[in-house]
Each structure stands twice: as C-alpha cells, then as structure tokens.
Coordinates of N, CA and C and ligand atoms in Angstrom, one line a residue:
M131 N 15.1 -5.3 4.7 CA 16.5 -5.6 4.3 C 16.6 -6.9 3.5
F132 N 17.3 -6.8 2.5 CA 17.6 -8.0 1.7 C 19.1 -8.3 1.8
R133 N 19.4 -9.4 2.3 CA 20.8 -9.8 2.4 C 21.4 -10.2 1.1
V134 N 22.3 -9.5 0.6 CA 22.9 -9.8 -0.7 C 24.0 -10.9 -0.6
N135 N 24.8 -10.7 0.4 CA 25.9 -11.6 0.8 C 26.3 -11.3 2.2
R136 N 27.4 -11.9 2.6 CA 27.9 -11.7 4.0 C 28.2 -10.2 4.3
A137 N 28.6 -9.5 3.3 CA 29.0 -8.1 3.5 C 28.0 -7.1 3.2
W138 N 27.1 -7.4 2.3 CA 26.1 -6.4 1.8 C 24.7 -6.8 2.0
S139 N 23.9 -5.8 2.4 CA 22.4 -5.9 2.5 C 21.9 -4.7 1.8
R140 N 20.7 -4.8 1.2 CA 20.0 -3.7 0.6 C 18.8 -3.3 1.4
D141 N 18.7 -2.0 1.7 CA 17.5 -1.5 2.4 C 16.6 -0.9 1.4
A142 N 15.4 -1.4 1.2 CA 14.5 -1.0 0.2 C 13.9 0.4 0.5
H143 N 14.1 0.9 1.8 CA 13.7 2.3 2.1 C 14.7 3.3 1.6
V144 N 15.8 2.9 1.1 CA 16.8 3.8 0.5 C 17.0 3.4 -1.0
G145 N 16.2 4.1 -1.8 CA 16.3 3.9 -3.2 C 15.7 2.6 -3.7
G146 N 14.8 2.0 -2.9 CA 14.1 0.8 -3.3 C 13.1 1.1 -4.4
N147 N 12.6 0.0 -5.0 CA 11.6 0.2 -6.0 C 10.3 -0.6 -5.6
N148 N 9.3 -0.8 -6.4 CA 8.1 -1.4 -6.1 C 8.3 -2.9 -5.6
A149 N 9.4 -3.5 -5.9 CA 9.6 -4.9 -5.5 C 9.6 -5.0 -4.0
R150 N 9.8 -3.9 -3.3 CA 9.8 -4.0 -1.8 C 8.5 -4.4 -1.3
F151 N 7.4 -4.3 -2.1 CA 6.1 -4.6 -1.6 C 5.7 -6.1 -1.9
I152 N 6.6 -6.9 -2.5 CA 6.4 -8.3 -2.8 C 6.4 -9.0 -1.4
N153 N 5.4 -9.8 -1.1 CA 5.3 -10.5 0.1 C 6.0 -11.9 0.0
H154 N 6.2 -12.5 1.1 CA 6.8 -13.8 1.2 C 5.7 -14.9 1.0
S155 N 6.0 -16.0 0.4 CA 5.2 -17.1 0.4 C 6.0 -18.4 0.4
C156 N 5.5 -19.4 1.0 CA 6.2 -20.7 1.0 C 6.0 -21.5 -0.3
R157 N 5.0 -21.0 -1.0 CA 4.7 -21.5 -2.4 C 4.7 -20.4 -3.4
P158 N 5.8 -19.8 -3.6 CA 5.9 -18.5 -4.3 C 5.8 -18.8 -5.9
N159 N 5.4 -17.7 -6.6 CA 5.4 -17.7 -8.0 C 6.6 -17.0 -8.6
C160 N 7.5 -16.5 -7.8 CA 8.7 -15.8 -8.2 C 9.9 -16.3 -7.3
Y161 N 11.1 -15.9 -7.7 CA 12.2 -16.2 -6.9 C 13.2 -15.1 -7.0
S162 N 14.1 -14.9 -6.1 CA 15.1 -13.8 -6.1 C 16.4 -14.4 -6.7
Y163 N 17.0 -13.5 -7.4 CA 18.3 -13.8 -8.0 C 19.2 -12.6 -7.7
V164 N 20.4 -12.8 -7.2 CA 21.4 -11.8 -7.0 C 22.5 -11.8 -8.0
D165 N 22.7 -10.8 -8.7 CA 23.8 -10.7 -9.7 C 25.0 -10.3 -8.8
A166 N 25.9 -11.2 -8.6 CA 27.1 -11.0 -7.7 C 28.0 -9.8 -8.2
K167 N 28.1 -9.7 -9.5 CA 29.0 -8.6 -10.0 C 28.5 -7.2 -9.6
T168 N 27.2 -7.0 -9.9 CA 26.6 -5.7 -9.7 C 25.9 -5.6 -8.4
R169 N 25.7 -6.7 -7.6 CA 25.0 -6.8 -6.4 C 23.5 -6.3 -6.6
T170 N 23.0 -6.6 -7.8 CA 21.6 -6.2 -8.1 C 20.7 -7.4 -7.8
I171 N 19.6 -7.1 -7.2 CA 18.6 -8.1 -6.8 C 17.5 -8.1 -7.9
W172 N 17.3 -9.3 -8.5 CA 16.3 -9.5 -9.5 C 15.2 -10.4 -8.9
I173 N 13.9 -10.0 -9.1 CA 12.8 -10.9 -8.8 C 12.3 -11.4 -10.1
R174 N 12.4 -12.7 -10.3 CA 12.0 -13.3 -11.5 C 10.8 -14.3 -11.4
A175 N 10.0 -14.4 -12.4 CA 8.9 -15.3 -12.4 C 9.4 -16.7 -12.4
G176 N 8.8 -17.6 -11.5 CA 9.2 -19.0 -11.4 C 8.2 -19.9 -12.1
K177 N 7.1 -19.3 -12.4 CA 6.0 -20.0 -13.1 C 5.2 -19.0 -13.8
R178 N 4.2 -19.5 -14.6 CA 3.3 -18.6 -15.3 C 2.5 -17.8 -14.3
I179 N 2.4 -16.5 -14.5 CA 1.7 -15.6 -13.6 C 0.6 -14.9 -14.3
E180 N -0.6 -15.2 -13.9 CA -1.8 -14.5 -14.6 C -2.0 -13.1 -14.1
A181 N -2.6 -12.3 -14.9 CA -2.9 -10.9 -14.5 C -3.7 -10.9 -13.3
G182 N -3.3 -10.1 -12.3 CA -4.1 -10.0 -11.1 C -3.5 -10.9 -10.0
D183 N -2.7 -11.9 -10.3 CA -2.1 -12.7 -9.3 C -1.1 -11.9 -8.4
E184 N -1.1 -12.2 -7.1 CA -0.1 -11.5 -6.3 C 1.3 -12.1 -6.5
L185 N 2.3 -11.3 -6.7 CA 3.7 -11.7 -6.8 C 4.2 -12.1 -5.4
T186 N 4.9 -13.2 -5.3 CA 5.5 -13.6 -4.0 C 6.8 -14.3 -4.3
Y187 N 7.7 -14.3 -3.3 CA 8.9 -15.1 -3.3 C 9.2 -15.6 -1.9
D188 N 10.1 -16.6 -1.8 CA 10.5 -17.1 -0.5 C 11.6 -16.2 0.0
Y189 N 11.4 -15.6 1.2 CA 12.3 -14.7 1.8 C 13.6 -15.4 2.3
N190 N 13.5 -16.7 2.4 CA 14.7 -17.5 2.9 C 15.3 -16.8 4.1
T191 N 14.5 -16.5 5.1 CA 15.1 -15.8 6.3 C 15.8 -16.7 7.2
E192 N 16.8 -16.2 7.9 CA 17.5 -16.9 8.9 C 17.4 -16.4 10.3
G193 N 16.3 -15.7 10.5 CA 16.0 -15.0 11.8 C 15.6 -15.9 12.9
D194 N 15.0 -15.3 13.9 CA 14.7 -16.0 15.1 C 13.3 -16.7 15.0
K195 N 12.7 -16.7 13.8 CA 11.5 -17.4 13.6 C 10.4 -17.0 14.6
S196 N 10.2 -15.7 14.7 CA 9.2 -15.2 15.7 C 7.9 -14.7 15.0
I197 N 7.9 -14.7 13.6 CA 6.8 -14.2 12.9 C 6.1 -15.4 12.2
S198 N 4.8 -15.5 12.4 CA 4.1 -16.6 11.7 C 3.9 -16.2 10.2
C199 N 4.1 -17.1 9.4 CA 3.8 -16.9 7.9 C 2.3 -16.9 7.7
R200 N 1.9 -16.0 6.8 CA 0.5 -15.9 6.5 C 0.2 -16.1 5.0
C201 N 1.1 -16.9 4.4 CA 0.9 -17.1 2.9 C -0.3 -17.9 2.6
R202 N -0.8 -18.7 3.5 CA -2.1 -19.4 3.4 C -2.6 -19.8 4.8
P203 N -3.9 -20.0 4.9 CA -4.5 -20.2 6.2 C -3.8 -21.3 7.1
D204 N -3.4 -22.4 6.5 CA -2.8 -23.6 7.2 C -1.3 -23.6 7.3
C205 N -0.6 -22.5 6.9 CA 0.8 -22.5 6.9 C 1.4 -22.5 8.3
K206 N 2.3 -23.4 8.6 CA 3.0 -23.5 9.9 C 4.4 -22.9 10.0
T207 N 4.8 -22.3 8.8 CA 6.2 -21.8 8.8 C 6.3 -20.5 9.7
R208 N 7.5 -20.4 10.3 CA 7.7 -19.2 11.0 C 9.0 -18.5 10.4
L209 N 8.8 -17.2 10.3 CA 9.9 -16.4 9.7 C 10.7 -15.7 10.7
Ligands
LIG763 ZN1 3.9 -19.9 4.4

C-alpha cells in the first residue's frame, strides 16, 4: 500500500505496475512524488543511475517499526 494522502491509498496488487517491486533504501537513488490532482504516484531518479543498479526509494513509513531495514548490512533503521 502506498499512502497518497489522508484519504487515499494505492494498492499495487490492484492495477499496479512494475514499480511495486522497487525496494526501500535509507540511501535511495529514487524518490516518490505524488501528483495531487491525479493522485498519480511517480518514482523519479534522484541521482544518476547506472544500468544494472537496483532502483530504491525511501518508503517514509509511519508504522510500528517492527521490520528491520535490509538496505545495507549495518543499517539500524526499522520500518
Ligand atoms: Zn536502511
């Protein structure tokens, strides 16, 4: 689920595209942008991305922080 705003969330299992496979990272190479008018979620490059690099963005979760982040071996973030 991607929270668009207080009222709307998008479920990638319902009409989602390949962006649903993009993983979280605390040091991402992409960022998410929500077009408020259309409620469209865009994943945009935040830096130069070489062919073969994994695409990642920060999920900015507000959950109960029960999942350990695996973006790198020494990451202490909990999602
Ligand atoms: Zn991390």
